[in-house]
């Protein structure tokens, strides 16, 4: 845990230093809340001599090392998801779909940055058979080290849009940054790309440049490997007809919206990239619900 307010019994508290707070100042509170120990880069003056702590030079580097250890001890198969929008919902959909095949773990919420990704890896249970990790960025160069830490077998890019454009000269540069998700992959991996996006060809070029031969696409385009044929949207979800690698499939998606239906195609393409059965995975998408702040409906009661 990196938040002393959310520590549970047995947790290891990592005292990160942020722009507003020094995590070392909250070690005593974390230990009193039940933490088994803490990783610190200095000993607070108020700390008792017998407190169980490990002192390191840099607690963020320590967390990253814990994440790398969590990844190395896991023999499961790993997927990563990025994109300008739709990352978290797609990550949750992929978690549900892979859950049809074995023990599946995924990053909580949108823990997708330089501390969220290693934290998620460090938390991953040893017995995990499938892991799904969300990777995000604001600037170029931020996803590459996360991908090298996660080392995904399958990567999904949901879309490329003008998000965080203030840090880039063009949307094409954002596509370049999203393509960094491939930096931690080897040639045996597979990448799932948005066929309808104007920067699809650029993303394909990035994949080929990195030696990734298996490239799958999703969308409404006739050439998409996972293609949307029909979608009946209702407030409670969608009825979807799709074709995945030539296989026609009908399924219900519990999250409403055409955009969610399109992103569900990326999930099924990822399932195919793992060489798993999409017809086994698709029923798990029925129980999904829109996330709070990401399409969940709220009832407003007026006075």
XYZ file of N, CA and C in Angstrom, residues 28-250:
669
model
N 4.285 5.675 10.974
C 3.779 5.250 12.277
C 2.283 4.972 12.214
N 1.541 5.830 11.534
C 0.108 5.624 11.397
C -0.215 4.362 10.630
N 0.579 4.082 9.574
C 0.354 2.875 8.778
C 0.609 1.625 9.611
N 1.677 1.637 10.395
C 1.995 0.480 11.232
C 0.946 0.286 12.319
N 0.479 1.384 12.880
C -0.571 1.295 13.899
C -1.880 0.763 13.318
N -2.076 0.979 12.000
C -3.289 0.513 11.327
C -3.206 -0.956 10.933
N -2.041 -1.571 11.166
C -1.914 -2.996 10.894
C -0.890 -3.387 9.859
N -0.187 -2.421 9.276
C 0.836 -2.757 8.292
C 1.902 -3.653 8.936
N 2.367 -4.647 8.190
C 3.379 -5.562 8.703
C 4.759 -4.931 8.709
N 4.957 -3.923 7.878
C 6.248 -3.260 7.791
C 6.158 -2.091 6.845
N 7.274 -1.384 6.687
C 7.285 -0.209 5.817
C 8.628 -0.100 5.105
N 8.568 0.465 3.912
C 9.775 0.803 3.150
C 9.915 2.314 3.196
N 11.041 2.811 3.693
C 11.245 4.240 3.883
C 12.588 4.652 3.300
N 12.757 5.960 3.096
C 14.082 6.444 2.699
C 14.692 7.351 3.756
N 13.995 7.489 4.851
C 14.556 8.149 6.031
C 13.751 7.720 7.243
N 14.348 7.838 8.406
C 13.677 7.449 9.642
C 13.097 8.688 10.310
N 11.756 8.800 10.367
C 11.156 9.946 11.043
C 11.597 10.001 12.505
N 11.735 11.190 13.027
C 12.211 11.374 14.396
C 11.298 10.712 15.414
N 10.008 10.635 15.112
C 9.044 10.086 16.056
C 8.941 8.566 16.003
N 9.721 7.943 15.131
C 9.596 6.507 14.949
C 10.260 5.748 16.094
N 9.546 4.755 16.627
C 10.100 3.918 17.680
C 11.213 3.038 17.129
N 12.162 2.715 17.977
C 13.342 1.972 17.539
C 13.014 0.577 17.038
N 11.914 -0.004 17.522
C 11.584 -1.378 17.146
C 10.592 -1.472 15.991
N 10.306 -0.364 15.320
C 9.369 -0.411 14.204
C 9.981 -1.192 13.032
N 9.212 -2.102 12.389
C 9.734 -2.934 11.298
C 9.817 -2.161 9.981
N 10.975 -1.627 9.674
C 11.145 -0.843 8.448
C 12.377 -1.307 7.685
N 12.328 -1.080 6.384
C 13.485 -1.283 5.515
C 13.840 0.073 4.927
N 15.085 0.482 5.084
C 15.530 1.783 4.597
C 16.201 1.616 3.237
N 15.717 2.364 2.245
C 16.291 2.335 0.901
C 16.649 3.759 0.478
N 17.404 3.885 -0.591
C 17.787 5.217 -1.072
C 16.609 5.953 -1.698
N 15.748 5.208 -2.368
C 14.646 5.814 -3.130
C 13.447 4.886 -3.028
N 12.380 5.324 -2.368
C 11.227 4.438 -2.170
C 10.477 4.153 -3.468
N 10.466 5.093 -4.424
C 9.821 4.818 -5.708
C 10.582 3.716 -6.432
N 11.909 3.799 -6.418
C 12.712 2.739 -7.036
C 12.484 1.419 -6.305
N 12.317 1.490 -4.988
C 12.018 0.283 -4.238
C 10.695 -0.332 -4.653
N 9.671 0.506 -4.864
C 8.374 0.021 -5.313
C 8.485 -0.590 -6.703
N 9.254 0.047 -7.576
C 9.443 -0.486 -8.924
C 10.147 -1.834 -8.881
N 11.106 -1.975 -7.975
C 11.793 -3.259 -7.827
C 10.840 -4.333 -7.301
N 9.940 -3.947 -6.387
C 8.933 -4.885 -5.895
C 8.003 -5.310 -7.033
N 7.657 -4.345 -7.892
C 6.825 -4.665 -9.052
C 7.516 -5.627 -9.993
N 8.802 -5.395 -10.241
C 9.566 -6.288 -11.113
C 9.636 -7.692 -10.519
N 9.783 -7.772 -9.186
C 9.815 -9.078 -8.520
C 8.468 -9.774 -8.642
N 7.372 -8.994 -8.492
C 6.045 -9.571 -8.638
C 5.822 -10.118 -10.036
N 6.325 -9.395 -11.021
C 6.182 -9.854 -12.405
C 7.024 -11.107 -12.655
N 8.225 -11.142 -12.124
C 9.128 -12.265 -12.375
C 8.638 -13.557 -11.734
N 7.974 -13.448 -10.580
C 7.531 -14.665 -9.897
C 6.251 -15.231 -10.497
N 5.609 -14.481 -11.386
C 4.337 -14.900 -11.961
C 4.560 -15.671 -13.261
N 4.017 -16.880 -13.306
C 4.131 -17.693 -14.522
C 2.926 -17.514 -15.428
N 2.002 -16.627 -15.038
C 0.793 -16.414 -15.822
C 1.043 -15.620 -17.092
N -0.011 -15.445 -17.879
C 0.062 -14.720 -19.145
C -0.458 -13.303 -18.916
N 0.242 -12.333 -19.491
C 0.013 -10.938 -19.133
C -0.453 -10.123 -20.337
N -1.462 -9.273 -20.101
C -1.951 -8.327 -21.111
C -1.814 -6.910 -20.567
N -1.659 -5.958 -21.470
C -1.604 -4.552 -21.106
C -2.554 -3.768 -22.005
N -3.131 -2.703 -21.438
C -4.100 -1.887 -22.161
C -3.725 -0.425 -22.036
N -3.728 0.281 -23.159
C -3.574 1.734 -23.135
C -4.502 2.337 -24.179
N -4.479 3.647 -24.296
C -5.354 4.336 -25.243
C -5.746 5.686 -24.685
N -6.155 6.587 -25.557
C -6.522 7.928 -25.117
C -7.768 7.922 -24.252
N -8.720 7.057 -24.568
C -9.929 6.879 -23.754
C -10.278 5.394 -23.752
N -11.051 4.984 -22.744
C -11.539 3.614 -22.708
C -10.619 2.603 -22.062
N -9.508 3.066 -21.479
C -8.539 2.122 -20.900
C -9.129 1.305 -19.759
N -9.710 1.994 -18.791
C -10.151 1.310 -17.575
C -11.315 0.374 -17.853
N -12.295 0.825 -18.633
C -13.426 -0.042 -18.961
C -12.977 -1.258 -19.754
N -12.063 -1.058 -20.686
C -11.562 -2.174 -21.487
C -10.751 -3.127 -20.631
N -9.961 -2.579 -19.711
C -9.196 -3.424 -18.792
C -10.123 -4.306 -17.969
N -11.222 -3.726 -17.475
C -12.168 -4.494 -16.671
C -12.887 -5.543 -17.516
N -13.198 -5.201 -18.762
C -13.839 -6.167 -19.657
C -12.899 -7.325 -19.964
N -11.622 -7.017 -20.152
C -10.647 -8.071 -20.439
C -10.415 -8.934 -19.201
N -10.439 -8.307 -18.033
C -10.341 -9.080 -16.789
C -11.486 -10.106 -16.713
N -12.707 -9.645 -17.014
C -13.864 -10.533 -16.951
C -13.765 -11.652 -17.978
N -13.352 -11.314 -19.194
C -13.270 -12.312 -20.259
C -12.208 -13.365 -19.960
N -11.050 -12.940 -19.488
C -9.987 -13.888 -19.160
C -10.346 -14.721 -17.934
N -11.219 -14.166 -17.077
C -11.655 -14.903 -15.907
C -12.384 -16.186 -16.239
N -12.852 -16.320 -17.473
C -13.515 -17.552 -17.898
C -12.521 -18.693 -18.083
N -11.211 -18.369 -18.054
C -10.191 -19.382 -18.339
C -9.273 -19.674 -17.151
N -9.332 -18.862 -16.099
C -8.456 -19.120 -14.967
C -8.390 -17.940 -14.021
N -7.569 -18.066 -12.977
C -7.400 -17.020 -11.974
C -6.839 -15.757 -12.637
N -7.601 -14.680 -12.555
C -7.231 -13.447 -13.256
C -7.102 -12.295 -12.276
N -6.041 -11.523 -12.428
C -5.804 -10.347 -11.607
C -5.661 -9.146 -12.535
N -6.015 -7.966 -12.029
C -5.900 -6.753 -12.836
C -5.615 -5.570 -11.932
N -5.026 -4.543 -12.498
C -4.759 -3.327 -11.733
C -6.081 -2.745 -11.259
N -6.092 -2.231 -10.025
C -7.304 -1.660 -9.451
C -7.546 -0.259 -10.000
N -8.810 0.038 -10.304
C -9.151 1.384 -10.776
C -8.306 1.776 -11.974
N -7.735 2.964 -11.883
C -6.859 3.430 -12.967
C -5.426 3.614 -12.472
N -4.941 2.643 -11.714
C -3.543 2.659 -11.266
C -2.653 2.343 -12.464
N -2.323 3.360 -13.233
C -1.681 3.105 -14.520
C -0.404 3.904 -14.765
N 0.095 4.612 -13.735
C 1.264 5.471 -13.981
C 2.533 4.876 -13.389
N 3.548 5.737 -13.164
C 4.875 5.257 -12.771
C 4.903 4.632 -11.389
N 3.899 4.905 -10.558
C 3.801 4.179 -9.289
C 2.618 3.213 -9.274
N 1.561 3.505 -10.049
C 0.396 2.631 -10.077
C 0.689 1.281 -10.717
N 1.452 1.269 -11.814
C 1.753 0.005 -12.491
C 2.634 -0.907 -11.627
N 3.753 -0.407 -11.058
C 4.534 -1.300 -10.199
C 3.783 -1.735 -8.944
N 2.936 -0.863 -8.404
C 2.119 -1.236 -7.251
C 1.201 -2.399 -7.616
N 0.583 -2.326 -8.791
C -0.310 -3.392 -9.240
C 0.438 -4.700 -9.447
N 1.640 -4.615 -10.009
C 2.447 -5.819 -10.208
C 2.849 -6.435 -8.875
N 3.233 -5.582 -7.920
C 3.645 -6.080 -6.616
C 2.490 -6.768 -5.891
N 1.271 -6.327 -6.153
C 0.090 -6.896 -5.511
C -0.392 -8.181 -6.185
N 0.099 -8.473 -7.378
C -0.407 -9.607 -8.141
C -0.122 -10.921 -7.417
N -1.150 -11.716 -7.131
C -0.926 -12.994 -6.443
C -0.034 -13.929 -7.262
N 0.745 -14.715 -6.557
C 1.670 -15.638 -7.201
C 0.949 -16.613 -8.127
N -0.283 -17.020 -7.733
C -0.998 -18.045 -8.488
C -1.752 -17.495 -9.696
N -1.599 -16.210 -9.997
C -2.306 -15.592 -11.123
C -2.015 -16.323 -12.436
N -3.079 -16.655 -13.160
C -2.925 -17.289 -14.472
C -2.996 -16.275 -15.612
N -3.755 -15.182 -15.376
C -3.852 -14.102 -16.348
C -3.803 -12.773 -15.590
N -2.983 -11.855 -16.073
C -2.895 -10.530 -15.481
C -3.196 -9.471 -16.519
N -3.935 -8.432 -16.117
C -4.297 -7.338 -17.035
C -3.888 -6.024 -16.388
N -3.077 -5.243 -17.086
C -2.544 -4.010 -16.511
C -2.797 -2.827 -17.436
N -3.310 -1.771 -16.829
C -3.584 -0.535 -17.552
C -2.347 0.361 -17.490
N -1.952 0.912 -18.636
C -0.792 1.796 -18.700
C -1.225 3.142 -19.271
N -0.890 4.218 -18.569
C -1.294 5.553 -19.017
C -0.113 6.498 -19.114
N -0.372 7.653 -19.678
C 0.699 8.640 -19.834
C 0.119 10.027 -20.050
N 0.927 11.029 -19.731
C 0.649 12.414 -20.087
C 1.670 12.939 -21.093
N 2.869 12.355 -21.052
C 3.975 12.812 -21.890
C 4.603 11.625 -22.624
N 5.301 11.945 -23.687
C 6.061 10.926 -24.404
C 7.121 10.340 -23.478
N 7.380 9.052 -23.653
C 8.419 8.389 -22.876
C 7.953 7.806 -21.563
N 6.671 7.976 -21.219
C 6.197 7.485 -19.928
C 5.708 6.038 -19.980
N 5.191 5.584 -21.117
C 4.664 4.227 -21.200
C 5.775 3.202 -21.391
N 6.830 3.556 -22.098
C 7.899 2.591 -22.402
C 8.449 1.891 -21.159
N 8.848 2.629 -20.099
C 9.370 1.915 -18.925
C 8.318 1.062 -18.224
N 7.050 1.467 -18.300
C 5.991 0.668 -17.697
C 5.808 -0.642 -18.474
N 5.862 -0.558 -19.790
C 5.733 -1.759 -20.614
C 6.889 -2.720 -20.360
N 8.085 -2.168 -20.194
C 9.248 -3.026 -19.926
C 9.144 -3.682 -18.556
N 8.432 -3.047 -17.648
C 8.202 -3.619 -16.321
C 7.128 -4.714 -16.386
N 6.035 -4.428 -17.101
C 4.909 -5.362 -17.191
C 5.221 -6.539 -18.123
N 5.968 -6.279 -19.200
C 6.329 -7.299 -20.194
C 5.095 -8.066 -20.688
N 4.179 -7.359 -21.351
C 2.941 -8.022 -21.798
C 3.152 -8.969 -22.967
N 2.366 -10.023 -22.981
C 2.322 -10.921 -24.133
C 1.375 -10.370 -25.191
N 0.283 -9.761 -24.729
C -0.712 -9.147 -25.614
C -0.943 -7.712 -25.155
N -0.924 -6.769 -26.090
C -1.180 -5.366 -25.767
C -2.341 -4.850 -26.601
N -3.154 -3.998 -25.982
C -4.319 -3.404 -26.643
C -4.192 -1.888 -26.609
N -4.383 -1.249 -27.746
C -4.503 0.211 -27.826
C -5.944 0.508 -28.218
N -6.707 1.119 -27.321
C -8.133 1.325 -27.572
C -8.376 2.349 -28.670
N -7.685 3.488 -28.589
C -7.838 4.540 -29.591
C -6.746 5.578 -29.397
N -6.610 6.460 -30.352
C -5.679 7.589 -30.264
C -6.469 8.853 -30.558
N -6.531 9.745 -29.574
C -7.288 10.983 -29.727
C -6.477 12.153 -29.166
N -7.017 13.353 -29.297
C -6.315 14.570 -28.866
C -6.449 14.780 -27.363
N -5.997 13.804 -26.597
C -6.007 13.875 -25.138
C -4.586 14.168 -24.667
N -4.436 15.140 -23.764
C -3.118 15.649 -23.346
C -2.377 16.282 -24.527
N -3.133 16.817 -25.469
C -2.526 17.396 -26.667
C -1.639 18.580 -26.322
N -1.842 19.163 -25.124
C -1.003 20.301 -24.731
C 0.459 19.918 -24.586
N 0.733 18.604 -24.470
C 2.106 18.141 -24.304
C 2.690 17.576 -25.593
N 1.930 17.691 -26.704
C 2.368 17.113 -27.966
C 2.148 18.105 -29.100
N 2.926 17.950 -30.156
C 2.792 18.815 -31.313
C 1.639 18.390 -32.213
N 1.238 17.115 -32.129
C 0.179 16.610 -32.999
C -0.399 15.336 -32.389
N -1.555 14.902 -32.916
C -2.152 13.646 -32.468
C -1.279 12.470 -32.912
N -0.573 12.619 -34.026
C 0.344 11.561 -34.472
C 1.418 11.303 -33.421
N 1.864 12.348 -32.744
C 2.853 12.159 -31.681
C 2.240 11.413 -30.498
N 0.948 11.614 -30.266
C 0.277 10.841 -29.222
C 0.246 9.364 -29.618
N 0.017 9.090 -30.897
C 0.053 7.704 -31.387
C 1.430 7.095 -31.142
N 2.474 7.873 -31.404
C 3.839 7.391 -31.145
C 4.013 7.019 -29.677
N 3.455 7.858 -28.804
C 3.582 7.615 -27.364
C 2.800 6.375 -26.948
N 1.597 6.195 -27.498
C 0.810 5.008 -27.174
C 1.513 3.742 -27.649
N 2.211 3.840 -28.765
C 2.912 2.674 -29.319
C 4.042 2.195 -28.410
N 4.421 3.006 -27.442
C 5.460 2.586 -26.498
C 5.034 1.362 -25.697
N 3.738 1.048 -25.679
C 3.273 -0.142 -24.978
C 3.905 -1.397 -25.561
N 4.400 -1.307 -26.787
C 5.028 -2.448 -27.442
C 6.486 -2.632 -27.040
N 7.059 -1.663 -26.334
C 8.491 -1.710 -26.037
C 8.875 -2.860 -25.109
N 7.926 -3.317 -24.284
C 8.228 -4.417 -23.379
C 7.848 -5.780 -23.926
N 7.452 -5.826 -25.187
C 7.012 -7.076 -25.804
C 8.139 -7.714 -26.609
N 8.017 -9.027 -26.820
C 8.960 -9.674 -27.724
C 8.248 -10.046 -29.016
N 8.975 -10.626 -29.936
C 8.429 -10.890 -31.272
C 7.299 -11.904 -31.248
N 7.191 -12.679 -30.182
C 6.124 -13.684 -30.094
C 4.806 -13.104 -29.584
N 4.820 -11.829 -29.204
C 3.622 -11.193 -28.678
C 2.669 -10.775 -29.777
N 1.524 -10.247 -29.344
C 0.514 -9.778 -30.297
C -0.023 -8.440 -29.825
N -0.336 -7.573 -30.773
C -0.877 -6.262 -30.451
C -2.228 -6.107 -31.131
N -3.175 -5.507 -30.398
C -4.531 -5.290 -30.896
C -4.727 -3.792 -31.112
N -5.061 -3.397 -32.348
C -5.071 -1.984 -32.724
C -6.435 -1.560 -33.270
N -6.786 -0.259 -33.104
C -8.090 0.261 -33.558
C -8.099 0.523 -35.067
N -8.772 -0.335 -35.818
C -8.750 -0.254 -37.292
C -9.409 1.019 -37.805
N -10.394 1.555 -37.096
C -11.110 2.744 -37.570
C -10.354 4.041 -37.296
N -9.289 3.976 -36.511
C -8.576 5.194 -36.141
C -7.695 5.694 -37.278
N -7.623 7.013 -37.485
C -6.801 7.562 -38.570
C -5.317 7.208 -38.458
N -4.878 6.837 -37.258
C -3.459 6.546 -37.036
C -3.174 5.046 -36.976
N -4.119 4.252 -37.488
C -3.939 2.802 -37.483
C -2.665 2.398 -38.216
N -2.452 2.933 -39.408
C -1.269 2.557 -40.192
C 0.017 2.924 -39.466
N 0.021 4.042 -38.771
C 1.194 4.446 -38.008
C 1.461 3.454 -36.874
N 0.403 2.997 -36.200
C 0.565 2.024 -35.127
C 1.070 0.694 -35.671
N 0.564 0.285 -36.824
C 1.048 -0.939 -37.466
C 2.531 -0.815 -37.785
N 2.926 0.347 -38.281
C 4.342 0.585 -38.590
C 5.197 0.432 -37.333
N 4.716 0.963 -36.214
C 5.452 0.828 -34.956
C 5.606 -0.642 -34.580
N 4.532 -1.411 -34.729
C 4.586 -2.829 -34.379
C 5.607 -3.564 -35.238
N 5.585 -3.321 -36.521
C 6.517 -3.992 -37.422
C 7.957 -3.564 -37.138
N 8.142 -2.310 -36.814
C 9.473 -1.809 -36.507
C 10.061 -2.509 -35.285
N 9.174 -2.915 -34.372
C 9.622 -3.599 -33.156
C 9.664 -5.112 -33.325
N 9.361 -5.577 -34.521
C 9.434 -7.005 -34.804
C 8.240 -7.804 -34.342
N 7.131 -7.123 -34.042
C 5.921 -7.820 -33.606
C 5.133 -8.213 -34.855
N 5.099 -9.485 -35.128
C 4.504 -9.948 -36.384
C 2.999 -10.131 -36.286
N 2.499 -10.418 -35.088
C 1.071 -10.704 -34.953
C 0.319 -9.429 -34.593
N -0.401 -8.902 -35.563
C -1.137 -7.648 -35.413
C -2.602 -7.912 -35.706
N -3.455 -7.683 -34.714
C -4.892 -7.847 -34.886
C -5.566 -6.486 -34.802
N -6.677 -6.338 -35.493
C -7.389 -5.060 -35.512
C -8.838 -5.269 -35.110
N -9.468 -4.177 -34.650
C -10.876 -4.229 -34.287
C -11.563 -2.951 -34.733
N -12.868 -3.030 -34.972
C -13.622 -1.852 -35.381
C -14.756 -2.204 -36.320
N -15.227 -1.210 -37.046
C -16.317 -1.412 -38.000
C -15.815 -1.588 -39.427
N -14.558 -1.284 -39.664
C -13.981 -1.416 -41.002
C -14.087 -2.859 -41.480
N -14.369 -3.024 -42.750
C -14.572 -4.362 -43.313
C -13.342 -5.244 -43.170
N -12.163 -4.634 -43.047
C -10.932 -5.417 -42.952
C -10.538 -5.750 -41.524
N -11.305 -5.292 -40.537
C -10.953 -5.519 -39.134
C -11.024 -7.001 -38.795
N -10.077 -7.482 -38.021
C -10.071 -8.889 -37.602
C -11.213 -9.177 -36.637
N -11.527 -8.208 -35.785
C -12.706 -8.296 -34.921
C -13.632 -7.170 -35.363
N -14.685 -7.532 -36.094
C -15.503 -6.525 -36.783
C -16.901 -6.457 -36.193
N -17.355 -5.238 -35.941
C -18.718 -5.020 -35.461
C -19.676 -5.102 -36.638
N -20.634 -6.019 -36.543
C -21.631 -6.178 -37.601
C -22.914 -5.458 -37.239
N -23.352 -5.603 -35.977
C -24.575 -4.956 -35.539
C -24.505 -4.724 -34.045
N -25.149 -3.644 -33.601
C -25.163 -3.330 -32.177
C -26.485 -2.667 -31.828
N -27.242 -3.300 -30.944
C -28.507 -2.751 -30.469
C -28.277 -2.225 -29.053
N -28.230 -0.891 -28.914
C -27.877 -0.266 -27.645
C -29.130 0.055 -26.844
N -29.091 -0.236 -25.549
C -30.153 0.142 -24.624
C -29.507 0.734 -23.379
N -30.274 1.364 -22.486
C -29.699 1.938 -21.275
C -28.995 0.921 -20.382
N -29.357 -0.348 -20.504
C -28.765 -1.368 -19.641
C -27.608 -2.116 -20.279
N -27.364 -1.854 -21.565
C -26.281 -2.558 -22.235
C -26.500 -2.622 -23.727
N -25.867 -3.602 -24.354
C -25.953 -3.717 -25.813
C -26.001 -5.183 -26.225
N -26.736 -5.433 -27.292
C -26.696 -6.741 -27.945
C -25.811 -6.597 -29.172
N -24.774 -7.398 -29.216
C -23.725 -7.219 -30.219
C -23.638 -8.438 -31.126
N -23.510 -8.154 -32.399
C -23.184 -9.191 -33.375
C -21.828 -8.814 -33.960
N -20.882 -9.736 -33.894
C -19.524 -9.444 -34.358
C -18.968 -10.638 -35.111
N -17.882 -10.386 -35.799
C -17.136 -11.451 -36.472
C -15.686 -11.334 -36.025
N -15.177 -12.367 -35.396
C -13.806 -12.363 -34.876
C -13.008 -13.431 -35.600
N -12.075 -12.989 -36.408
C -11.235 -13.895 -37.208
C -12.095 -14.889 -37.987
N -13.159 -14.364 -38.597
C -14.028 -15.174 -39.436
C -15.104 -15.925 -38.693
N -15.124 -15.835 -37.371
C -16.112 -16.542 -36.555
C -17.207 -15.578 -36.112
N -18.432 -15.852 -36.503
C -19.553 -14.981 -36.127
C -19.969 -15.281 -34.688
N -20.230 -14.216 -33.933
C -20.544 -14.392 -32.523
C -21.569 -13.361 -32.084
N -22.545 -13.795 -31.281
C -23.564 -12.927 -30.707
C -23.376 -12.903 -29.199
